[in-house]
XYZ file of C-alpha atoms in Angstrom:
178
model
C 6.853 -21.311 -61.189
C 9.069 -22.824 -63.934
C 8.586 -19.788 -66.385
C 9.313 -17.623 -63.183
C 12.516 -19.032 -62.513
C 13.393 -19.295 -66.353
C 12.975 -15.255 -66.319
C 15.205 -14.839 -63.519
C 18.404 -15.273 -65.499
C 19.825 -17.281 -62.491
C 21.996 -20.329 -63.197
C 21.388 -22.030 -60.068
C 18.364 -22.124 -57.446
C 17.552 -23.889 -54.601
C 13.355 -24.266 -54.209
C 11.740 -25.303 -51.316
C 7.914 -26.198 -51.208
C 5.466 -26.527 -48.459
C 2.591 -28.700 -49.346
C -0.540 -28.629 -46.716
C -4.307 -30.043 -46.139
C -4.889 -27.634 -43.615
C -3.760 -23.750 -42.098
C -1.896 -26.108 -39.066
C 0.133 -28.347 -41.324
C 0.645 -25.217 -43.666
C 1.860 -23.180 -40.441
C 4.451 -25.928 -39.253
C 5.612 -26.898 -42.576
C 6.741 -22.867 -43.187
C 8.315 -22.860 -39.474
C 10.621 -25.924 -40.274
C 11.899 -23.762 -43.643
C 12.294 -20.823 -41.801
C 14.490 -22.463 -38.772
C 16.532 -23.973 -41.649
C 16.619 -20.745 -43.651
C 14.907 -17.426 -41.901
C 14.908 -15.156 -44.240
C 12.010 -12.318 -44.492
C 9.924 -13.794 -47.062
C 9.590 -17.319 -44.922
C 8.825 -14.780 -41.881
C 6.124 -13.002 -43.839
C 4.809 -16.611 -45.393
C 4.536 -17.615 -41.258
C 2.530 -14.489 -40.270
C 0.409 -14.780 -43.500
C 0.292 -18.634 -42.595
C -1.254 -17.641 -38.513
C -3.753 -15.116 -39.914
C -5.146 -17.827 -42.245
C -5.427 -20.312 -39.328
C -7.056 -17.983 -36.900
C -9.499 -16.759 -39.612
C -10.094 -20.225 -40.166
C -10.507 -21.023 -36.004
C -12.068 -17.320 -35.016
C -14.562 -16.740 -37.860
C -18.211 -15.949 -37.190
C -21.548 -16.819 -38.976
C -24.579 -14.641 -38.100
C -27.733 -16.565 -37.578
C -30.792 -15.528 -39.881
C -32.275 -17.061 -43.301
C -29.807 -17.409 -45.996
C -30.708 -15.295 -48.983
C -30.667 -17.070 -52.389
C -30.444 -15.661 -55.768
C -31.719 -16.757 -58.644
C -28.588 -17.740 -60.032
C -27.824 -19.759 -56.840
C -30.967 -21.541 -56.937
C -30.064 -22.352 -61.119
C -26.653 -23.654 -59.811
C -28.136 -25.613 -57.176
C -30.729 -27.115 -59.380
C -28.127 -28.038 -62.303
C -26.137 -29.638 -59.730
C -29.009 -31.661 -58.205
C -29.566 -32.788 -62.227
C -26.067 -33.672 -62.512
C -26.087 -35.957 -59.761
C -29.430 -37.290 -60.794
C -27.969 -38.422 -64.122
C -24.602 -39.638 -62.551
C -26.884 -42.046 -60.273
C -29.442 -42.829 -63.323
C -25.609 -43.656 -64.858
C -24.251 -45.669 -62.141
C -27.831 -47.471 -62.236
C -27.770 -48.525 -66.051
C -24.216 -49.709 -65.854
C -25.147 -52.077 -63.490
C -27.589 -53.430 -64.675
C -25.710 -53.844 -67.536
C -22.508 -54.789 -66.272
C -24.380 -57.752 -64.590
C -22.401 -57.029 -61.486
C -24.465 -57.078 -57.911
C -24.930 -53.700 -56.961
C -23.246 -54.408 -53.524
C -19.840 -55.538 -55.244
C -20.003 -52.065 -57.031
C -19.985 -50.320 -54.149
C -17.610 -52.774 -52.547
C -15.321 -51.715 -55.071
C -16.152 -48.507 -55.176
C -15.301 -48.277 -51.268
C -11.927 -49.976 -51.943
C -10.654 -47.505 -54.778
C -11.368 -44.231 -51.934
C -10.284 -46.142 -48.910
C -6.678 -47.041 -51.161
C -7.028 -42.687 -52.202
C -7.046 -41.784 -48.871
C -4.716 -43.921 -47.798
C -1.898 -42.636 -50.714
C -2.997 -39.298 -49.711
C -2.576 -40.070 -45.983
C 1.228 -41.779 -46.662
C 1.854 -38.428 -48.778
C 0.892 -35.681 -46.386
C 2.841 -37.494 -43.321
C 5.169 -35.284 -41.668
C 8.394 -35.560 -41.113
C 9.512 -33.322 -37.937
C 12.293 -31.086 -37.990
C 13.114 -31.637 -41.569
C 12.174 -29.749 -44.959
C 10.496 -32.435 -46.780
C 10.342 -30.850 -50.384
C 13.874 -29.297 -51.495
C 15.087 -29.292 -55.089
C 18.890 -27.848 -56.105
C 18.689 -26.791 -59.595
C 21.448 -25.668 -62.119
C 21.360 -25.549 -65.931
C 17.847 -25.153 -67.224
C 16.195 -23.957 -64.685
C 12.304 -23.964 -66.714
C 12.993 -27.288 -67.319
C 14.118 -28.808 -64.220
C 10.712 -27.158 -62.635
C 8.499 -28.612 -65.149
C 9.591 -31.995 -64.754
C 9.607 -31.847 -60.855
C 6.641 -33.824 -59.493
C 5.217 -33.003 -55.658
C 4.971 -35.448 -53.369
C 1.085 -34.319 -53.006
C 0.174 -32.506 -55.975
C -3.303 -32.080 -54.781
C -2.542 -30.239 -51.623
C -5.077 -27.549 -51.854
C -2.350 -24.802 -49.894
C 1.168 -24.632 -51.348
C 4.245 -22.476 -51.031
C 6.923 -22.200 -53.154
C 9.939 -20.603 -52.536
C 13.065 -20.314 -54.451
C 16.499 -18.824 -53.710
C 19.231 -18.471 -56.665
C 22.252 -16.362 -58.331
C 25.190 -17.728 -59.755
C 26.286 -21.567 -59.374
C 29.152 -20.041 -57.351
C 26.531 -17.929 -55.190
C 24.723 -21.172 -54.668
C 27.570 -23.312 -53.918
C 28.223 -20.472 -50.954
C 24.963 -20.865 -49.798
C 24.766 -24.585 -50.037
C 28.090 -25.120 -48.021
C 26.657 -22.029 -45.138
C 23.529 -23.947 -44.353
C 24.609 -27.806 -45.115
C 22.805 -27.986 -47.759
């Protein structure tokens, strides 16, 4: 997105990103931008939002036998070695670590339950608001790269960016209260 907005030639830009875990949050999250700013693109990003929830609610499997390949059954059996030698892994360090085995995994369950938890506190939502805005003048590359989401693992994500002139923006900004 940075080297996007560098090739622009705009001076100012004001980006807006939608950061999901599912088609729902992805859905509502686009609806709050668009109320704040409906333009076509954030009407377009809403329909393309829906269709990805209903595939996601409507799709069908048919019953029968699944058909591997041969490459699917190599993948599956490299995997099954991988996590063979992560346990034999786990095991040795143990041992060697002269830690009880169920303080390791006491541990272990700490570290994810404290992950899920920062990924919980980041994904909240915040009704009625767009949670992710950035105003941007000067170096616009630069001020992209060094922006940091608030979830950067959010596996759906939409970016979008409005810009022109700073006087363009500085319209724009004072129409919508920005």
């Amino acid at each position: 997105m940075a080297t996007m907005l560098a090739a622009t030639g705009w001076q100012s830009a004001f980006v807006v990103m939608a950061l999901a875990d599912s088609e729902s949050q992805l859905l509502e999250a686009l609806q709050q931008i668009h109320d704040a700013l409906p333009t076509q693109e954030t009407a377009m990003a809403i329909r393309r939002a829906k269709s990805l929830a209903d595939h996601e609610s409507q799709k069908r499997f048919t019953p029968g036998e699944k058909i591997k390949t041969k490459a699917q059954r190599a993948s599956a059996s490299i995997a099954y070695d991988q996590t063979a030698t992560a346990q034999n892994i786990a095991t040795v360090q143990a041992i060697a670590s002269d830690t009880p085995p169920a303080t390791i995994l006491s541990e272990f369950v700490q570290r994810r339950q404290d992950r899920l938890q920062q990924i919980a506190e980041a994904t909240a939502p915040t009704p009625g608001t767009i949670q992710h805005s950035m105003k941007i003048t000067g170096d616009l590359k630069a001020a992209m790269q060094s922006a940091t989401p608030q979830n950067p693992q959010a596996p759906l994500t939409v970016i979008i960016a409005i810009g022109g002139t700073a006087d363009q923006m500085n319209a724009l900004y004072e129409v919508t209260g920005l």
